[in-house]
Tab-separated table of C-alpha atoms in Angstrom:
chain	number	residue	atom	x	y	z
A	237	UNK	CA	7.437	-9.525	-12.057
A	238	UNK	CA	5.406	-9.313	-8.772
A	239	UNK	CA	8.175	-9.011	-5.817
A	240	UNK	CA	7.107	-9.479	-1.892
A	241	UNK	CA	10.539	-9.272	0.115
A	242	UNK	CA	12.252	-7.542	3.321
A	243	UNK	CA	14.233	-5.069	3.777
A	244	UNK	CA	17.500	-6.558	3.712
A	245	UNK	CA	15.944	-9.066	0.501
A	246	UNK	CA	15.724	-5.444	-1.864
A	247	UNK	CA	18.978	-4.669	-3.924
A	248	UNK	CA	20.123	-1.108	-3.711
A	249	UNK	CA	18.917	-1.146	-7.124
A	250	UNK	CA	15.419	-1.880	-6.969
A	251	UNK	CA	15.297	0.577	-2.988
A	252	UNK	CA	16.951	3.133	-5.039
A	253	UNK	CA	14.100	3.003	-7.974
A	254	UNK	CA	11.195	2.363	-5.009
A	255	UNK	CA	12.579	5.259	-3.122
A	256	UNK	CA	12.567	7.195	-6.304
A	257	UNK	CA	8.660	6.722	-7.014
A	258	UNK	CA	7.472	7.436	-4.080
A	259	UNK	CA	9.772	10.791	-3.405
A	260	UNK	CA	8.753	11.817	-6.900
A	261	UNK	CA	4.680	10.929	-6.302
A	262	UNK	CA	4.377	11.957	-2.390
A	263	UNK	CA	7.720	14.937	-1.866
A	264	UNK	CA	7.319	16.908	-5.880
A	265	UNK	CA	4.306	15.558	-6.694
A	266	UNK	CA	1.889	16.209	-4.095
A	267	UNK	CA	4.336	18.537	-3.050
A	268	UNK	CA	3.898	16.885	1.356
A	269	UNK	CA	6.702	18.186	3.129
A	270	UNK	CA	7.809	15.322	5.272
A	271	UNK	CA	10.236	12.718	5.750
A	272	UNK	CA	9.936	10.296	3.622
A	273	UNK	CA	11.888	7.517	4.601
A	274	UNK	CA	10.725	5.891	8.505
A	275	UNK	CA	11.991	2.641	11.209
A	276	UNK	CA	8.932	1.085	8.909
A	277	UNK	CA	10.666	0.215	5.912
A	278	UNK	CA	13.052	-1.839	7.861
A	279	UNK	CA	10.325	-3.799	9.475
A	280	UNK	CA	7.831	-4.018	6.572
A	281	UNK	CA	7.006	-6.226	3.918
A	282	UNK	CA	8.095	-4.281	0.693
A	283	UNK	CA	5.540	-6.049	-2.468
A	284	UNK	CA	6.639	-4.511	-6.122
A	285	UNK	CA	6.101	-4.774	-9.332
A	286	UNK	CA	8.574	-3.839	-12.035
A	287	UNK	CA	8.842	-4.321	-15.435
A	288	UNK	CA	11.943	-3.329	-17.442
A	289	UNK	CA	14.152	-2.495	-14.321
A	290	UNK	CA	11.194	0.257	-13.491
A	291	UNK	CA	9.255	0.457	-10.296
A	292	UNK	CA	6.322	0.534	-11.722
A	293	UNK	CA	3.575	-0.149	-8.055
A	294	UNK	CA	4.741	-0.416	-4.593
A	295	UNK	CA	3.756	-0.521	-1.125
A	296	UNK	CA	5.100	-1.865	2.108
A	297	UNK	CA	3.080	-3.923	4.444
A	298	UNK	CA	3.232	-4.973	8.163
A	299	UNK	CA	1.388	-5.670	11.178
A	300	UNK	CA	0.970	-2.037	13.594
A	301	UNK	CA	0.127	-3.238	17.024
A	302	UNK	CA	-3.246	-5.695	17.057
A	303	UNK	CA	-3.615	-4.929	13.248
A	304	UNK	CA	-1.901	-5.685	9.599
A	305	UNK	CA	-1.541	-2.491	7.150
A	306	UNK	CA	0.133	-1.093	4.637
A	307	UNK	CA	1.211	2.156	3.722
A	308	UNK	CA	3.271	3.464	0.751
A	309	UNK	CA	0.800	2.752	-1.629
A	310	UNK	CA	1.586	4.181	-5.028
A	311	UNK	CA	1.506	3.956	-8.852
A	312	UNK	CA	4.260	5.656	-11.090
A	313	UNK	CA	1.631	7.509	-13.568
A	314	UNK	CA	2.823	6.588	-16.569
A	315	UNK	CA	0.403	3.648	-15.829
A	316	UNK	CA	-2.101	4.531	-13.227
A	317	UNK	CA	-5.789	3.381	-14.443
A	318	UNK	CA	-4.814	0.684	-16.409
A	319	UNK	CA	-5.654	-1.825	-13.397
A	320	UNK	CA	-2.296	-2.291	-11.402
A	321	UNK	CA	-3.376	-0.963	-8.365
A	322	UNK	CA	-6.619	-2.972	-7.578
A	323	UNK	CA	-4.376	-5.798	-8.707
A	324	UNK	CA	-1.140	-4.238	-6.028
A	325	UNK	CA	-4.371	-3.780	-3.406
A	326	UNK	CA	-5.687	-7.457	-4.297
A	327	UNK	CA	-1.720	-9.078	-3.390
A	328	UNK	CA	-1.689	-7.265	-0.478
A	329	UNK	CA	-5.136	-8.543	0.870
A	330	UNK	CA	-4.538	-11.821	-0.358
A	331	UNK	CA	-1.134	-11.895	1.820
A	332	UNK	CA	-2.929	-10.446	4.557
A	333	UNK	CA	-5.341	-13.663	4.707
A	334	UNK	CA	-2.355	-15.890	4.547
A	335	UNK	CA	-0.534	-14.620	7.107
A	336	UNK	CA	-2.612	-11.924	9.143
A	337	UNK	CA	-5.387	-13.761	9.722
A	338	UNK	CA	-6.210	-12.812	13.006
A	339	UNK	CA	-5.556	-9.133	12.665
A	340	UNK	CA	-8.070	-6.920	10.708
A	341	UNK	CA	-7.039	-4.923	7.870
A	342	UNK	CA	-6.528	-0.922	8.787
A	343	UNK	CA	-4.738	1.582	6.446
A	344	UNK	CA	-4.926	5.741	6.782
A	345	UNK	CA	-5.916	6.571	2.820
A	346	UNK	CA	-5.886	9.640	1.524
A	347	UNK	CA	-9.283	11.141	1.303
A	348	UNK	CA	-8.985	12.088	-2.417
A	349	UNK	CA	-8.520	8.236	-3.180
A	350	UNK	CA	-11.259	7.061	-0.443
A	351	UNK	CA	-13.798	5.114	-3.665
A	352	UNK	CA	-10.283	3.377	-4.293
A	353	UNK	CA	-10.297	1.476	-1.284
A	354	UNK	CA	-14.385	1.828	-0.633
A	355	UNK	CA	-13.895	-0.455	-3.979
A	356	UNK	CA	-12.230	-3.206	-2.342
A	357	UNK	CA	-15.079	-2.919	0.821
A	358	UNK	CA	-12.798	-0.752	2.588
A	359	UNK	CA	-14.994	0.826	5.328
A	360	UNK	CA	-14.455	4.612	7.047
A	361	UNK	CA	-13.505	4.451	10.511
A	362	UNK	CA	-14.020	7.502	12.504
A	363	UNK	CA	-13.306	11.059	11.587
A	364	UNK	CA	-10.878	12.754	8.912
A	365	UNK	CA	-7.714	14.398	10.343
A	366	UNK	CA	-4.299	16.354	8.674
A	367	UNK	CA	-0.771	15.248	9.679
A	368	UNK	CA	1.641	15.926	7.391
A	369	UNK	CA	-0.595	18.869	6.621
A	370	UNK	CA	-2.530	15.912	4.177
A	371	UNK	CA	-5.520	15.017	4.986
A	372	UNK	CA	-6.535	11.020	6.051
A	373	UNK	CA	-9.235	8.751	6.840
A	374	UNK	CA	-8.809	5.199	8.475
A	375	UNK	CA	-10.177	2.684	6.935
A	376	UNK	CA	-11.352	-0.822	8.101
A	377	UNK	CA	-11.369	-3.603	5.710
A	378	UNK	CA	-14.592	-5.649	5.442
A	379	UNK	CA	-14.024	-8.372	3.443
A	380	UNK	CA	-17.490	-10.060	1.678
A	381	UNK	CA	-19.060	-12.567	2.216
A	382	UNK	CA	-19.234	-14.398	-1.049
A	383	UNK	CA	-22.813	-16.791	-1.793
A	384	UNK	CA	-22.670	-20.549	-2.613
A	385	UNK	CA	-23.877	-20.373	-6.520
A	386	UNK	CA	-27.373	-22.878	-5.681
A	387	UNK	CA	-28.091	-23.195	-9.275
């Protein structure tokens, strides 16, 4: 089941499992040394997929100045490659279109997942940079115009 909630609407049980997924992925698996929780968690909308009490996909999304963004995008290792990540990014972009259509969608993406975001019409903006020892690149969402079928 997909959920979109403010921080204060998330149960302590769900937040525990969200934090565990984020820490297991970003700190343990990717061996990053950084603070995983920050003030954006309090302000963001949290979107996640839950099945049998387990969080399998998660991201947080928020307005950051003059653009809409999402971060901490993660899928559980057991569902990677199943399309759940595609569903998550599509849900986020749908939310952005419905609630923040006047703002561009920009993200900071790990260099190793650029092709994933490019499949969803994100384009690289600028040069790569390093934060917390991880190479990132800024990306901008470029919606594709769908042409009407004239047949």
